[in-house]
Amino acid sequence: MRASNYLFSTLRDAPTDAVVASHQLMVRAGMIRQLSKGLYTWLPTGLKVLRKVENIVREEMERAGSLEVIMPGVQPAELWQETGRWQKYGAELLRLQDRHGRDYCLGPTHEEVITDLARNELTSYKQLPMNFFQIQTKFRDEVRPRFGVMRAREFCMKDAYSFHVGEESLQETYDIMHQAYCNVFDRIGLDYRPVLADTGSIGGAYSHEFHVLAESGEDDIAFSDTSDFAANVELAEAVCLKSKADAPTQELAEVLTPDCKTIQQVAEFLKLDVTKTVKTMLVKGLDDNEQATIVALVLRGDHNINELKVEKINGIVSPFEFADEADIINKIGCAPGSIGPKDLKEKGIQVIADRSAAIMSDFCAGANKDDYHFTGLNWERDCPDFETADLRNVVEGDPSPDGKGTIVIKRGIEVGHIFQLGQQYAEALKATVLDENGKAKVMHMGCYGIGVSRIVAAAIEQNFDDKGILWPANITPFDVVIVAMNYDKSEAVRDECDRLYTELKAKGLDVLLDDRKERPGVKFADCELIGIPHRLVVGDKGLANGTLEYKNRTQGENEDVAIEDAVDFIVAKK
Amino acid sequence: MRASNYLFSTLRDAPTDAVVASHQLMVRAGMIRQLSKGLYTWLPTGLKVLRKVENIVREEMERAGSLEVIMPGVQPAELWQETGRWQKYGAELLRLQDRHGRDYCLGPTHEEVITDLARNELTSYKQLPMNFFQIQTKFRDEVRPRFGVMRAREFCMKDAYSFHVGEESLQETYDIMHQAYCNVFDRIGLDYRPVLADTGSIGGAYSHEFHVLAESGEDDIAFSDTSDFAANVELAEAVCLKSKADAPTQELAEVLTPDCKTIQQVAEFLKLDVTKTVKTMLVKGLDDNEQATIVALVLRGDHNINELKVEKINGIVSPFEFADEADIINKIGCAPGSIGPKDLKEKGIQVIADRSAAIMSDFCAGANKDDYHFTGLNWERDCPDFETADLRNVVEGDPSPDGKGTIVIKRGIEVGHIFQLGQQYAEALKATVLDENGKAKVMHMGCYGIGVSRIVAAAIEQNFDDKGILWPANITPFDVVIVAMNYDKSEAVRDECDRLYTELKAKGLDVLLDDRKERPGVKFADCELIGIPHRLVVGDKGLANGTLEYKNRTQGENEDVAIEDAVDFIVAKK
């Protein structure tokens, strides 16, 4: 590409609403322009990157045996009514009517459409497994579009859907997709983690998110510092290396803790480390006879409750809801700030201690009496009637649940999600095939998404400096820029630039020849902002010595390269 | 691709609503499936063809210097309000509201969005000319979607828009686009014509349509049997080789023509050839003082009026509207069936004769008296006060307007349209650049569309037989199919198929290995229906003789090819 025929549209300043680096840099580098809230035009530089990402995704999906299709973006309401999502899906689903007043939506996802296709086209177990993908513009009417293309309303997504006669086949394809996703993100050159996203829900749904690690990420990812383990913080199991509390060394004592409303205030007042205290939360639950009751959840003072985990304890606390203060005072005789586990069972309140709380000894807890706490409390000796469960969010330093290493928590940007859907959609839409015995079987399904446009932004979040973007080699808009000094005036420069341009292109490289009548500083700044990895400067002075000036975008110094070696030199770098 | 992992979805019968060959064959060949009226899913076989067309279009656009971008499909109403099209554009524009009640439309075309981009990004004449294209899903809420993807509501389109400082630059890019379009359709292998679509309207708008010739086309194209001339029938100039009428040989006679309401009835009654008669139509018009008047349009009896041409005669008859019968009887004294050009001028009615009517002699026309016609009428002698203009549609046999050859009329499918927009959109949206003197100039624009998905259907309309599709080589879903006989049972067959498959793929060919457990007849029928150009059959019998069986999709007989030559043989065919 000759710069004189190209649209740069680089900007010195980012728009004021751009708060993350990728949004700022994509606008400044002339990659995108906002048309309307959450709607972006991809300019040539941006689209070149997007296409490279798209091609890598396509190649890996094809290699994994998925067949490309393309489904309509506008979907009839009837299918969504069949699965019940027309009612359930919130305002993110953009509903519209055609000229005849018929209801449609702009597809945010395509489970309904693909399952409708599958029920019509797949009739026999012999055709399975079958895996379809498409790379398509999706629309989600985000309530608060933000971060540029990271959370836009219209975006490019790869979505895939697989169909199976049974769970085993689904697991096989799921594993193949897991590997294909790793291949995609490896080839793009991202620092990412496949993250366990859900394991526990009934029906065996199973899912992984793929997160690019970056400070601007919206999700907290817990992962092991030594193994492959990674999970959403909310879903990571909090394990405890100790299985039993130490023997008591202190006597139980009731102490006055006036005006201490929080566990931090209690710890400070008593000059205790907060890890030597527990907090007790009372929530609404059901007893063995399914009657409304109160359940006490006990956590170490510095830990945070995980509502998702609580809701999974045999369903006794679901949905998660705090007990009413009046009920508490009525049943226990004190306000919530002074609750503790001792003697609650006698008051008809079940006690569930988090694993990390259950192995504490000589600890401090509320005395179930306003303005009083116990110190030297010990489970077995003082309140033996309790159960243990995983109730809290993991924190950095926790042991990794796979037994290898320690938990580290980082922020992640979700760029992929693979999911074992099971039979939910196939059942709703009656998508069956005949099995070996000629019996109709509801198909099992998996679905697999990649946020193609989001990857572009995520790659920038991981790779930039104060001058601009630092593209990973496989998704750079241009592999190399030839900066011409006085292209219009010097024939020697012109000839050498044209030769280099032609020869580098012939080697399959994406080459930008900056033949503009601009100052060198402007040209250098533009290609640094855009993030082109390799730069060759062609000027009369160098040519007189038989050299060109090379600079790598990430490494420091300029380097002279002999004219005759330049093409091979660049090809070797790529 | 191995057929055992592929989705064929071939059908014996087409759906009943499929009336054109391409629609029938695309459904039967498993290329598309209808999701809802005018909304289609592209299955793997269809998408492979679509992508090949798309890639050819992209390559030629890039080669012509156009820069690829991608604009949002959902467009804010404000921009359409700025150009006035929000009100003017009919029900084909699908209007919708987002969750906040703001108005948007689903883009049927992108003049507004690209001009908005241009006014923000293009500031200097130095950046021009600039040409942007995108390949994108468009939506038009057709009142009657039909012919499968030929006239769908959602479809794939390449649209391009160019920006210029003046008309000359616009014409240059227009010519480049014209050539690029020819390159596209040549490479795809279509029989097409660039067709003059409009020349006359004020403001110098200038446009060509590109039509694929096919009987199922919705447009009539007039073109020369010897030159490059081609135009929409409505726009082709009707020329007359004779410049003057012959001298009169008959006396003027008034004859009774009872109950003859049409010119055909008159000709039959008087035993005259219809080409010796004229018909006279009275339409509403304006006189020199812009007062409402009646204008008489005279055509040869066998010719048809062209309203578009009539409306272009100095604007005296625009819009085209027939005069009221009461006015006619009042002014002339007879009903419309007996009107003729003689003595109309005296009644204040301007007479305009079509060029082909103006050179007639001794002809028959209405006598402006109920149930009477004249015979032996001659212009100069009997009604000299008239003007001449081009008023009619061309017919086959007319001389070509470029002076070369004779007009032939065929049906065409519009697959491309290039248009000189002028300053219309740039003016409405105030899209200016600074010229050499630092003055703001409104940009000139061109726009250039290709119906990517429609091309797939048009290619089939031109290329099919009773067995199925006959793909042009560059857009076939597969270049070659290897039909394996007993792939599961014969190791020799399996080995040879796998070898051929690997080697042909390595040569860059798109190969289908039909390894299914189906009868040979089923496999042959499928690949003939899908239209794969080359077929190799691998069976134990042939292998024993060291041969494979080759068949070309379009040419008759099977042919034995030595195993060792097979790869080169196929590569040479491609």
Coordinates of N, CA and C in Angstrom, one line a residue, chain B residues 437-507:
Chain B
N437 N -6.4 26.7 -3.1 CA -6.4 28.1 -2.6 C -7.0 28.2 -1.2
G438 N -7.2 27.1 -0.6 CA -7.7 27.2 0.8 C -9.2 27.5 0.9
K439 N -9.9 27.2 -0.2 CA -11.3 27.5 -0.2 C -12.1 26.1 0.0
A440 N -13.1 26.2 0.7 CA -13.9 25.0 1.0 C -14.7 24.6 -0.3
K441 N -14.6 23.4 -0.8 CA -15.3 22.9 -1.9 C -16.1 21.7 -1.6
V442 N -17.3 21.7 -2.0 CA -18.2 20.5 -1.8 C -17.6 19.4 -2.7
M443 N -17.5 18.2 -2.1 CA -16.9 17.1 -2.9 C -17.9 16.5 -3.9
H444 N -17.3 15.9 -5.0 CA -18.1 15.2 -5.9 C -18.0 13.7 -5.5
M445 N -19.1 13.0 -5.8 CA -19.1 11.6 -5.3 C -19.5 10.6 -6.4
G446 N -19.0 9.4 -6.4 CA -19.5 8.3 -7.2 C -19.8 7.2 -6.2
C447 N -20.8 6.3 -6.7 CA -21.0 5.1 -5.9 C -21.1 3.9 -6.8
Y448 N -20.8 2.8 -6.3 CA -20.5 1.6 -7.1 C -21.0 0.3 -6.3
G449 N -22.0 -0.3 -6.8 CA -22.5 -1.5 -6.1 C -22.4 -2.8 -6.9
I450 N -22.1 -3.9 -6.1 CA -22.2 -5.2 -6.7 C -23.0 -6.1 -5.8
G451 N -24.0 -6.8 -6.4 CA -24.8 -7.7 -5.6 C -24.1 -9.1 -5.5
V452 N -23.3 -9.2 -4.5 CA -22.4 -10.4 -4.3 C -23.2 -11.7 -4.3
S453 N -24.3 -11.7 -3.4 CA -25.0 -12.9 -3.3 C -25.9 -13.1 -4.6
R454 N -26.3 -12.0 -5.2 CA -27.1 -12.2 -6.4 C -26.3 -12.8 -7.6
I455 N -25.0 -12.5 -7.6 CA -24.1 -13.0 -8.6 C -24.1 -14.6 -8.6
V456 N -24.2 -15.1 -7.4 CA -24.2 -16.6 -7.3 C -25.4 -17.1 -8.0
A457 N -26.6 -16.5 -7.8 CA -27.8 -17.0 -8.5 C -27.7 -16.7 -10.0
A458 N -27.2 -15.5 -10.4 CA -27.1 -15.2 -11.8 C -26.2 -16.1 -12.5
A459 N -25.1 -16.5 -11.9 CA -24.2 -17.5 -12.5 C -24.9 -18.8 -12.8
I460 N -25.8 -19.2 -11.9 CA -26.5 -20.5 -12.1 C -27.5 -20.3 -13.3
E461 N -28.2 -19.2 -13.3 CA -29.2 -18.9 -14.4 C -28.6 -19.1 -15.7
Q462 N -27.3 -18.8 -15.8 CA -26.6 -18.9 -17.1 C -25.9 -20.3 -17.3
N463 N -25.9 -21.1 -16.2 CA -25.1 -22.3 -16.3 C -25.7 -23.4 -15.6
F464 N -26.6 -24.1 -16.2 CA -27.2 -25.3 -15.6 C -27.7 -26.2 -16.7
D465 N -27.9 -27.5 -16.3 CA -28.6 -28.4 -17.2 C -29.6 -29.2 -16.4
D466 N -30.1 -30.3 -17.0 CA -31.2 -31.0 -16.3 C -30.6 -31.8 -15.1
K467 N -29.3 -31.9 -15.0 CA -28.7 -32.7 -13.8 C -28.4 -31.7 -12.7
G468 N -28.2 -30.5 -13.0 CA -27.9 -29.5 -11.9 C -27.1 -28.3 -12.4
I469 N -26.2 -27.9 -11.6 CA -25.4 -26.6 -11.8 C -24.2 -26.9 -12.6
L470 N -23.7 -26.0 -13.4 CA -22.5 -26.1 -14.2 C -21.6 -24.9 -13.8
W471 N -20.9 -25.0 -12.7 CA -20.2 -23.8 -12.3 C -19.1 -23.3 -13.2
P472 N -19.0 -22.0 -13.4 CA -17.7 -21.5 -14.0 C -16.6 -21.9 -13.1
A473 N -15.4 -22.1 -13.7 CA -14.3 -22.7 -12.9 C -13.9 -21.9 -11.7
N474 N -13.9 -20.6 -11.7 CA -13.4 -19.8 -10.6 C -14.3 -19.6 -9.4
I475 N -15.6 -20.1 -9.5 CA -16.5 -20.0 -8.4 C -17.1 -21.3 -8.0
T476 N -16.6 -22.4 -8.5 CA -17.1 -23.7 -8.1 C -16.9 -24.0 -6.7
P477 N -17.8 -24.7 -6.0 CA -17.6 -25.0 -4.6 C -16.4 -25.9 -4.4
F478 N -16.3 -26.9 -5.3 CA -15.1 -27.8 -5.3 C -14.6 -27.9 -6.8
D479 N -13.3 -27.9 -6.9 CA -12.7 -28.1 -8.3 C -12.9 -29.5 -8.8
V480 N -12.7 -30.4 -7.8 CA -12.7 -31.8 -8.3 C -13.3 -32.7 -7.1
V481 N -14.0 -33.7 -7.5 CA -14.5 -34.7 -6.6 C -13.9 -36.0 -6.8
I482 N -13.4 -36.7 -5.8 CA -12.9 -38.0 -5.9 C -14.0 -38.9 -5.3
V483 N -14.6 -39.7 -6.2 CA -15.6 -40.6 -5.8 C -15.0 -42.0 -5.5
A484 N -15.1 -42.4 -4.2 CA -14.5 -43.6 -3.8 C -15.5 -44.7 -3.8
M485 N -15.2 -45.9 -4.5 CA -16.1 -47.0 -4.5 C -15.6 -47.9 -3.3
N486 N -16.5 -48.1 -2.4 CA -16.2 -49.0 -1.2 C -15.0 -48.5 -0.4
Y487 N -15.0 -47.2 -0.1 CA -13.9 -46.7 0.7 C -13.7 -47.4 2.0
D488 N -14.8 -47.8 2.6 CA -14.7 -48.5 3.9 C -14.2 -49.9 3.8
K489 N -14.4 -50.5 2.6 CA -14.0 -52.0 2.5 C -12.7 -52.2 1.8
S490 N -12.3 -51.4 0.9 CA -11.1 -51.7 0.1 C -10.0 -50.8 0.5
E491 N -8.9 -51.5 1.0 CA -7.8 -50.7 1.5 C -7.1 -50.0 0.3
A492 N -7.1 -50.7 -0.8 CA -6.4 -50.1 -2.0 C -7.1 -48.9 -2.5
V493 N -8.5 -48.9 -2.5 CA -9.2 -47.7 -2.8 C -9.0 -46.6 -1.8
R494 N -9.0 -46.9 -0.5 CA -8.8 -46.0 0.5 C -7.4 -45.3 0.4
D495 N -6.4 -46.1 0.2 CA -5.0 -45.6 0.0 C -4.9 -44.6 -1.2
E496 N -5.5 -45.1 -2.3 CA -5.4 -44.3 -3.5 C -6.2 -43.0 -3.4
C497 N -7.3 -43.0 -2.8 CA -8.2 -41.8 -2.6 C -7.4 -40.9 -1.7
D498 N -6.9 -41.4 -0.6 CA -6.2 -40.5 0.4 C -5.0 -39.8 -0.3
R499 N -4.3 -40.6 -1.1 CA -3.1 -40.1 -1.8 C -3.5 -38.9 -2.7
L500 N -4.5 -39.2 -3.6 CA -5.0 -38.2 -4.5 C -5.5 -37.0 -3.8
Y501 N -6.3 -37.2 -2.8 CA -6.8 -36.1 -2.0 C -5.7 -35.2 -1.5
T502 N -4.7 -35.8 -0.9 CA -3.6 -35.0 -0.3 C -2.8 -34.3 -1.4
E503 N -2.6 -35.0 -2.5 CA -1.7 -34.4 -3.5 C -2.5 -33.3 -4.3
L504 N -3.7 -33.5 -4.5 CA -4.5 -32.5 -5.2 C -4.7 -31.2 -4.3
K505 N -4.9 -31.5 -3.1 CA -5.0 -30.3 -2.1 C -3.7 -29.5 -2.1
A506 N -2.6 -30.3 -2.1 CA -1.3 -29.6 -2.1 C -1.0 -28.8 -3.3
K507 N -1.8 -29.1 -4.4 CA -1.6 -28.3 -5.6 C -2.6 -27.1 -5.6

